[in-house]
CSV table of C-alpha atoms and ligand atoms in Angstrom, one decimal:
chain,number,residue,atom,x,y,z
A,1,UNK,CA,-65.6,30.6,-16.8
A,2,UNK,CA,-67.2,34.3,-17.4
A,3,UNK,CA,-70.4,34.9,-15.9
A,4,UNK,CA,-73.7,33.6,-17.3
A,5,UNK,CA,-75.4,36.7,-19.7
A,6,UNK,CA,-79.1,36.5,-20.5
A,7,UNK,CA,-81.8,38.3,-21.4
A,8,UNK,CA,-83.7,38.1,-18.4
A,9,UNK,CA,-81.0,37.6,-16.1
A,10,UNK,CA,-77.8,39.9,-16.0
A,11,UNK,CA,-74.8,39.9,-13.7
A,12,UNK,CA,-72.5,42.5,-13.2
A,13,UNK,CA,-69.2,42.0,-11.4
A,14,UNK,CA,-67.8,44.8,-8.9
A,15,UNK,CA,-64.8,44.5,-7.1
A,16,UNK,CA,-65.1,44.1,-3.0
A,17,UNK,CA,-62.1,46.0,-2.6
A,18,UNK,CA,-61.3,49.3,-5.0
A,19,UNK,CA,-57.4,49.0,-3.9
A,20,UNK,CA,-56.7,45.2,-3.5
A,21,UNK,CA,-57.9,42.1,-4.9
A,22,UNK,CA,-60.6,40.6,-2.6
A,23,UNK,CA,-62.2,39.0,-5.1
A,24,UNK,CA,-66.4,40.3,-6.5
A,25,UNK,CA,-69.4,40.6,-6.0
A,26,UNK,CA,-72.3,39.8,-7.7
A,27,UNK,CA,-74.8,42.0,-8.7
A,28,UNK,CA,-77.6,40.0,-10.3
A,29,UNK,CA,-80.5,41.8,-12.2
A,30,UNK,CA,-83.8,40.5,-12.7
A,31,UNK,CA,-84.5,42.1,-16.2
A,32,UNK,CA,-88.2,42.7,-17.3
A,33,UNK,CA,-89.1,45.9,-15.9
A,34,UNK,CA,-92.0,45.9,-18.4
A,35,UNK,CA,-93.5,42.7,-16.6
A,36,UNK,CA,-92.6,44.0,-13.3
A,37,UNK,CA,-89.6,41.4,-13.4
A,38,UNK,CA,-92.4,39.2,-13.1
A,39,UNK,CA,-90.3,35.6,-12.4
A,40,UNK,CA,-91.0,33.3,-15.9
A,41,UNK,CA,-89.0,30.1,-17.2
A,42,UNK,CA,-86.3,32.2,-18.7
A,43,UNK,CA,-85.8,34.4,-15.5
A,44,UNK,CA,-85.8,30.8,-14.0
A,45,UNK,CA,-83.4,29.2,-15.8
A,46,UNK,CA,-81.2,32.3,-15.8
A,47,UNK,CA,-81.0,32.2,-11.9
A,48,UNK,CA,-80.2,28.6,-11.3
A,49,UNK,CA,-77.0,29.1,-14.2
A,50,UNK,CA,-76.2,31.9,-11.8
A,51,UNK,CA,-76.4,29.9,-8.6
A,52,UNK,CA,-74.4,26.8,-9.9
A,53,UNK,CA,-71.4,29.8,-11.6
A,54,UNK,CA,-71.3,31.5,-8.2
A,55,UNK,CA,-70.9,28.7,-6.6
A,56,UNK,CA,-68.3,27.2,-8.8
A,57,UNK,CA,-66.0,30.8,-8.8
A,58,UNK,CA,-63.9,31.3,-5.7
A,59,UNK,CA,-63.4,34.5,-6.9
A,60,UNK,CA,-67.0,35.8,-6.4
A,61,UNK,CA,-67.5,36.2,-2.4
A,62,UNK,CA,-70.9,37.8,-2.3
A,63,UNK,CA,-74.3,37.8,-4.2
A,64,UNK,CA,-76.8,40.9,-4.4
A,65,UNK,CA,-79.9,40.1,-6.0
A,66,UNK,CA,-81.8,42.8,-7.4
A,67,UNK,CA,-84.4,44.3,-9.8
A,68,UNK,CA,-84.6,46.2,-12.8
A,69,UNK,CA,-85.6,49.5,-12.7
A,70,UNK,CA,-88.6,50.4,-15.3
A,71,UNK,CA,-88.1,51.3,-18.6
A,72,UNK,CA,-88.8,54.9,-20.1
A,73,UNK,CA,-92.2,55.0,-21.5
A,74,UNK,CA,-93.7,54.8,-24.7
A,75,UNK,CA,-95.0,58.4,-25.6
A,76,UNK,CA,-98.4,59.3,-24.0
A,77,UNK,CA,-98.2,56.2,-21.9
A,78,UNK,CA,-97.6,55.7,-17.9
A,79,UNK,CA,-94.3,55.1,-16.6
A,80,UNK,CA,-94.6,51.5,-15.0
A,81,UNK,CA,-93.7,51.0,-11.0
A,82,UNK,CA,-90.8,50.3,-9.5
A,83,UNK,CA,-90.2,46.3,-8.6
A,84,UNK,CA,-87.8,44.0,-7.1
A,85,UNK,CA,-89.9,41.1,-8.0
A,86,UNK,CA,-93.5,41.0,-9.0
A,87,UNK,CA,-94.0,37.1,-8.3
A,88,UNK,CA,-94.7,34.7,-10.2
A,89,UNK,CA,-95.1,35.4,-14.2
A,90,UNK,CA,-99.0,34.6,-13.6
A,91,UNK,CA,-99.7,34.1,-17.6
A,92,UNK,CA,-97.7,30.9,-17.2
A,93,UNK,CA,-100.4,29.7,-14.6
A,94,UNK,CA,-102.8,29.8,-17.3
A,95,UNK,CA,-104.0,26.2,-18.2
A,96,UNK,CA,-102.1,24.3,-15.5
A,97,UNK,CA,-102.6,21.2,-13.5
A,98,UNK,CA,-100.8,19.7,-10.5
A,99,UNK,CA,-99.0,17.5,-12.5
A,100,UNK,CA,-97.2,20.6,-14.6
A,101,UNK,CA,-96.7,22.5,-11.9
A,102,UNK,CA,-94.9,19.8,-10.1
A,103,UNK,CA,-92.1,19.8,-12.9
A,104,UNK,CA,-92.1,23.5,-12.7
A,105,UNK,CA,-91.9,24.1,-9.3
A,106,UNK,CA,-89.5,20.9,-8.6
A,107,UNK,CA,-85.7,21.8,-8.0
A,108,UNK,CA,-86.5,25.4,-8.7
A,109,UNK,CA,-84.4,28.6,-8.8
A,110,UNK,CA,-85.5,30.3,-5.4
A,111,UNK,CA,-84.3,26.9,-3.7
A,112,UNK,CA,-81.1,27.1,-5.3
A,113,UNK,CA,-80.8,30.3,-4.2
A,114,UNK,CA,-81.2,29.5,-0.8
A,115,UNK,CA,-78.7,26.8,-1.0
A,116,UNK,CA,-75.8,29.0,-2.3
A,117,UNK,CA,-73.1,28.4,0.3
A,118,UNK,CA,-72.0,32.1,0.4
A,119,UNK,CA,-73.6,35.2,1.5
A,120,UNK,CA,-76.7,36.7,-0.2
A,121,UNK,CA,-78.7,40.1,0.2
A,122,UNK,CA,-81.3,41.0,-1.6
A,123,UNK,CA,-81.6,44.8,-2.7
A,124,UNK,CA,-85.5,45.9,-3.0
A,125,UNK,CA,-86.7,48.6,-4.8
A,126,UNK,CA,-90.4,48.7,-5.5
A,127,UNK,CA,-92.7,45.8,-5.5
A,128,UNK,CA,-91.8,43.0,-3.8
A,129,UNK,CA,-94.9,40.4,-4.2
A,130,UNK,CA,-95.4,36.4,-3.7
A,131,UNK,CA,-92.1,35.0,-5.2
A,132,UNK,CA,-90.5,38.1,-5.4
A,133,UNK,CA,-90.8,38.4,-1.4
A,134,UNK,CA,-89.7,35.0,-1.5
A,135,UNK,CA,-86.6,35.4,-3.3
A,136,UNK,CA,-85.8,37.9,-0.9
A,137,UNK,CA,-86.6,35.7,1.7
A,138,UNK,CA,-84.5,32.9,0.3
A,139,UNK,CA,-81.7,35.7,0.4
A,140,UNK,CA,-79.5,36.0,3.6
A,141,UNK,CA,-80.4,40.1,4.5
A,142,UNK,CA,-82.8,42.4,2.9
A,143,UNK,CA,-82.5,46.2,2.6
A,144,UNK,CA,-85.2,47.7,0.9
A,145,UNK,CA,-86.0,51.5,-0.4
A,146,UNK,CA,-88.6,53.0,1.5
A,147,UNK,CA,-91.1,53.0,-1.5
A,148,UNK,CA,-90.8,49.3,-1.5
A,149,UNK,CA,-94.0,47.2,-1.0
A,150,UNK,CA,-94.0,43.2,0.1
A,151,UNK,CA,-96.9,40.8,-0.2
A,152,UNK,CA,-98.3,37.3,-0.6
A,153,UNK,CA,-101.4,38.0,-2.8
A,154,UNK,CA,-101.5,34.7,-3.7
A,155,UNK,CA,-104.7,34.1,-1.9
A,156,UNK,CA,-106.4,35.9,-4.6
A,157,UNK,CA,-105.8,33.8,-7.6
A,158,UNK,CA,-107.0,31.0,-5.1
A,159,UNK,CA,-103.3,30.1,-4.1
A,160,UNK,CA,-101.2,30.3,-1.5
A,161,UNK,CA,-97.2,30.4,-2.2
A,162,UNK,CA,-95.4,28.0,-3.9
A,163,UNK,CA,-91.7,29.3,-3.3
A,164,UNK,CA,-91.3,28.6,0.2
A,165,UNK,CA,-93.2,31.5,2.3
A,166,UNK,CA,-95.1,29.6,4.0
A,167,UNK,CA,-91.7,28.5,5.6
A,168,UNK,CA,-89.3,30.9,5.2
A,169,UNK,CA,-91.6,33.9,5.6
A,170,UNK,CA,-92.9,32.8,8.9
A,171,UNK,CA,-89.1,32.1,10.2
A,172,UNK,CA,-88.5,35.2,9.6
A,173,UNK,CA,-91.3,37.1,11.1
A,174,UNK,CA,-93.3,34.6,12.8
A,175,UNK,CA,-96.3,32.7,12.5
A,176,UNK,CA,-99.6,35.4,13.5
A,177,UNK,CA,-97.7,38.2,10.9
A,178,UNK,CA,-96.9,35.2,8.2
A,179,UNK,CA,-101.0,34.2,8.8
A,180,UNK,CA,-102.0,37.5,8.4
A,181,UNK,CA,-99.8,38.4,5.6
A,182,UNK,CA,-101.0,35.2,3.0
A,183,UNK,CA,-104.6,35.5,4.8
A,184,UNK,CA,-104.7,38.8,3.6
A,185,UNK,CA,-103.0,39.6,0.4
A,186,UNK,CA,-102.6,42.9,1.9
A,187,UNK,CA,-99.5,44.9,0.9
A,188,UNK,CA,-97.2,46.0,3.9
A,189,UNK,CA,-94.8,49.5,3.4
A,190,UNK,CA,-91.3,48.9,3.6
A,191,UNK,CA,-91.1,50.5,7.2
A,192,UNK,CA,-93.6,47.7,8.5
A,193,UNK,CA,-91.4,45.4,7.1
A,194,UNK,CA,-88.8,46.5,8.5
A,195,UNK,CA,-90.5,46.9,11.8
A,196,UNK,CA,-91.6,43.2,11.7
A,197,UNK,CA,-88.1,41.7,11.1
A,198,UNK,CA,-89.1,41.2,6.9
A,199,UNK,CA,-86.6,44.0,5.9
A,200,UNK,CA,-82.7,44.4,7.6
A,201,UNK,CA,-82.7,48.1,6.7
A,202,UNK,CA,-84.6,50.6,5.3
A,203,UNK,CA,-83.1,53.7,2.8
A,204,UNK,CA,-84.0,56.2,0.6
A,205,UNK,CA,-84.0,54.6,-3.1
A,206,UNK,CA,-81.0,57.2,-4.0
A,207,UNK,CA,-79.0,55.6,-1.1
A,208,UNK,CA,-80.0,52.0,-1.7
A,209,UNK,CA,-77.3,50.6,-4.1
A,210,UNK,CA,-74.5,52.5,-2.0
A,211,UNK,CA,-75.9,51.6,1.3
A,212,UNK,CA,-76.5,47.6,-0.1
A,213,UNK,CA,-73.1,47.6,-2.0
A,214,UNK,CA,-70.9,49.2,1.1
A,215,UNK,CA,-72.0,46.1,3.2
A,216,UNK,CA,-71.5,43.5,0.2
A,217,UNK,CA,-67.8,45.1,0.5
A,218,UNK,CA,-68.0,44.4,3.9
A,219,UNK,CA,-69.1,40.5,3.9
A,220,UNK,CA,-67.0,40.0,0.8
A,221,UNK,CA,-63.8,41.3,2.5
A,222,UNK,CA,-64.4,38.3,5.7
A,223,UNK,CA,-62.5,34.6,5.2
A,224,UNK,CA,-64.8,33.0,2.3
A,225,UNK,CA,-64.2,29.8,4.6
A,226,UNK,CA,-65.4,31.1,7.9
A,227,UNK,CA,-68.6,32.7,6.2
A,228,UNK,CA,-69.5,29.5,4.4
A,229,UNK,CA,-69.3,27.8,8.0
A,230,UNK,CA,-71.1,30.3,9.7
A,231,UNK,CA,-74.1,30.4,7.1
A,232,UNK,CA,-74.2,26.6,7.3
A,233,UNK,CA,-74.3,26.5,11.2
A,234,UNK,CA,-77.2,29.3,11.8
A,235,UNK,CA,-78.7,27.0,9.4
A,236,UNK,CA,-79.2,24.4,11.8
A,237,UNK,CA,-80.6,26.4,14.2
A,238,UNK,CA,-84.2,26.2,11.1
A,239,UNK,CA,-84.0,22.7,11.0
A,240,UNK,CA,-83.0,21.3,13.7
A,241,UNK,CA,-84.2,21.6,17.5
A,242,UNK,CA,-82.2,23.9,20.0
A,243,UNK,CA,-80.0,21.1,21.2
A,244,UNK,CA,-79.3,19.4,18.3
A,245,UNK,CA,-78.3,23.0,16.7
A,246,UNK,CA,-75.8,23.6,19.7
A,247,UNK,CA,-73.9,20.4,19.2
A,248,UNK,CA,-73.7,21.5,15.9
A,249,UNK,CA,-72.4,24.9,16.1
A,250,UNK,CA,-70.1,23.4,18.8
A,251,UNK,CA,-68.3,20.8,16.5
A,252,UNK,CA,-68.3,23.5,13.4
A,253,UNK,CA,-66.6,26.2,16.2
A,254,UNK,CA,-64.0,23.4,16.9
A,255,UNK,CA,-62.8,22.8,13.4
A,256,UNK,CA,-62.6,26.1,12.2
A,257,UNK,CA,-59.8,26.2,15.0
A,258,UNK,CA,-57.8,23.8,12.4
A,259,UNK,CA,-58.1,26.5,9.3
A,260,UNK,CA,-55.9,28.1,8.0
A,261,UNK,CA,-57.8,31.7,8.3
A,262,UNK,CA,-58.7,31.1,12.4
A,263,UNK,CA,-54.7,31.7,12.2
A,264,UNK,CA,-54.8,34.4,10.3
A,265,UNK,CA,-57.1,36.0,12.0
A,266,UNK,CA,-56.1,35.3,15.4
A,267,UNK,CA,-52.3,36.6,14.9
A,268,UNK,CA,-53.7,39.6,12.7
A,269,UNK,CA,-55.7,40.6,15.9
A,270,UNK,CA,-52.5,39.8,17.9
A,271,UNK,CA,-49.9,41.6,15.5
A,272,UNK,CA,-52.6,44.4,14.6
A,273,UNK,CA,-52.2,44.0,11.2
A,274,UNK,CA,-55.0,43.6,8.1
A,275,UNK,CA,-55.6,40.1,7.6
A,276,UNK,CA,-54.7,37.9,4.5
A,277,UNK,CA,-57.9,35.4,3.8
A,278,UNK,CA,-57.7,32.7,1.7
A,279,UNK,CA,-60.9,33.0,-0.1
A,280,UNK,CA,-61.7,30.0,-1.7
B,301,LIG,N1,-97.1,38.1,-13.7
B,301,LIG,C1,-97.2,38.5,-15.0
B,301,LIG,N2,-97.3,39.8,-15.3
B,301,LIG,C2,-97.3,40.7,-14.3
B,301,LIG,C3,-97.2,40.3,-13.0
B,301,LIG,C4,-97.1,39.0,-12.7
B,301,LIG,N3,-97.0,38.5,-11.4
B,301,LIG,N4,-97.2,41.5,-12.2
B,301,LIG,C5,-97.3,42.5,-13.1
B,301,LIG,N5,-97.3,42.0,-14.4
B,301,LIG,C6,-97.4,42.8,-15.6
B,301,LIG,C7,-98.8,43.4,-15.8
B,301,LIG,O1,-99.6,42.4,-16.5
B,301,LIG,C8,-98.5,44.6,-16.7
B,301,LIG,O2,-98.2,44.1,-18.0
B,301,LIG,P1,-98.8,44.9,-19.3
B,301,LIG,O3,-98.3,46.4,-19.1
B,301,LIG,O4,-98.2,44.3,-20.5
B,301,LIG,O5,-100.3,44.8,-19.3
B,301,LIG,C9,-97.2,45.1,-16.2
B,301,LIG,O6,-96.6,44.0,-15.5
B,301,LIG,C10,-97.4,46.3,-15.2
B,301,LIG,O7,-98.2,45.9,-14.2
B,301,LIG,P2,-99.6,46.7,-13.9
B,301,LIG,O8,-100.5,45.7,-13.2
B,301,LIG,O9,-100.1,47.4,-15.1
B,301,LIG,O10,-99.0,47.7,-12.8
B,301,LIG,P3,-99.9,48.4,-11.7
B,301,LIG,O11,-99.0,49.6,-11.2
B,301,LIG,O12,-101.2,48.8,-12.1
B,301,LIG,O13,-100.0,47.3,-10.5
B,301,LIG,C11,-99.2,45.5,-9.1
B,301,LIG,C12,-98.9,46.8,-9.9
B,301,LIG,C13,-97.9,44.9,-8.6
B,301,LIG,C14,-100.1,45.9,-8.0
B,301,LIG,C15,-99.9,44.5,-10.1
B,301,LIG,O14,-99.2,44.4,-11.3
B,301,LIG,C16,-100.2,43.2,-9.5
B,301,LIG,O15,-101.0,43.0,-8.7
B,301,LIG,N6,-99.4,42.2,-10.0
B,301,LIG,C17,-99.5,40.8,-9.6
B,301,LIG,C18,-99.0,40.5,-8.2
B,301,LIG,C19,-99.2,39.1,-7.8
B,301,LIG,O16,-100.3,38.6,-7.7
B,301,LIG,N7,-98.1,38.3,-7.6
B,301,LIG,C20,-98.2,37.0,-7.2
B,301,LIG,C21,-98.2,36.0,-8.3
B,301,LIG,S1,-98.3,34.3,-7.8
């Protein structure tokens, strides 16, 4: 099954390993830099065909979700800026009741994002504002360019968010920070991001798709099976309590010890040789 082409949503598949065949990754583009890849039905519906292909192909290990960069300008016109995600496409707000907006919102893309069994990162250059900081909140590490911006100005169209801030954002960086953040509106710099736990890594935007892509490679090259187990387990740990979350993580540690890869692994250590993962 090849990979689901639209125009608002491209994928592009690179290979995890240059030498051997580790299987892909990824790379998914959100494409209307003229909109600020502002996230509207299309871009919707071109995610969640993404999600459900991803998660049918063993051969794809990893995902990196990204944004296009802005288009050359019209002559005698301003370049636009730089975005991962500029939220919501707000002209689709326009006219909307609570009825509409529970179809809309229902079974969405950004939670089907977030339930992909294997490993996400989102790669952040430019804007990243109300569902655009929630799709990269809904991915499993963020590395962002240092001219990257992320928000929840919600607040000022007399909302707060919709694609799961208010619970994702404040797991990540904590309730006061997540107050202050939707409270606000108020834009923080990549570097307070990254200083409040928002952002894994920060990079020039020259070094962002080598620095993103190298650990992609990284992840991608790890037992499919073990990583799918692993991103399930710290899992727990958001929704259920502490002790709950240890008896699970104890009873997913025990039956990885019947897998195929906790062999491999454990008589490639022993042998100190690469390896072989199953990957599926
Ligand atoms: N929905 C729909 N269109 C959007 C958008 C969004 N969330 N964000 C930006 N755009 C569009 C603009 O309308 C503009 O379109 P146009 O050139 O056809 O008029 C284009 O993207 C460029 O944006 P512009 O506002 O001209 O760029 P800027 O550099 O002046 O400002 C932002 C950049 C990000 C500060 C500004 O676009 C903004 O505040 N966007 C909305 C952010 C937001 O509230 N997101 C949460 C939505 S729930």
């Amino acid at each position: 099954m090849s990979a689901p082409q639209s125009d608002a949503v491209s994928i592009e598949i690179l290979p995890v390993d240059e030498e051997n065949d580790l299987g892909s990754i990824a790379l998914v583009t959100i494409n209307r830099p003229d909109k600020l890849n502002a996230l509207n039905a299309d871009v919707m519906s071109g995610l969640k065909a993404m999600v459900a292909w991803v998660e049918a192909t063993d051969s794809v290990r990893v995902v990196v979700m990204t944004g296009a960069q802005p288009n050359a300008p019209p002559e005698g016109k301003r370049a636009k800026p730089n975005a991962f995600v500029a939220g919501a496409d707000i002209t689709e707000f326009v006219g909307k009741k609570s009825d509409d907006i529970r179809v809309m919102f229902a079974d969405n893309a950004v939670e089907a994002l977030w339930n992909l069994s294997k490993p996400t990162l989102a790669m952040v250059d430019g804007f990243a504002l109300g569902g655009g900081c929630e799709v990269a909140c809904s991915c499993d590490v963020r590395i962002a360019s240092d001219r990257s911006r992320f928000g929840t100005p919600e607040i000022n169209l007399g909302l707060i968010p919709g694609y799961g801030a208010t619970q994702r954002l404040a797991r990540l960086i904590g309730y006061g920070k997540t107050m202050e953040m939707i409270m606000t509106g108020e834009m923080i710099s990549a570097n307070e991001a990254h200083r409040i736990g928002l952002v894994n890594h920060v990079c020039p935007p020259e070094d962002l798709r080598a620095f993103t892509l190298k650990m992609a490679q990284t992840i991608g090259s790890k037992s499919s099976n073990t990583l799918r187990v692993g991103k399930a387990t710290i899992r727990a740990a958001l929704d259920a309590g502490l002790t709950e979350g240890v008896a699970i993580e104890a009873e997913a540690f025990a039956r990885l010890f019947d897998s195929r890869d906790k062999e491999v692994g454990v008589n490639a250590f022993l042998n100190r040789t690469t390896p072989d993962w199953e990957h599926k």
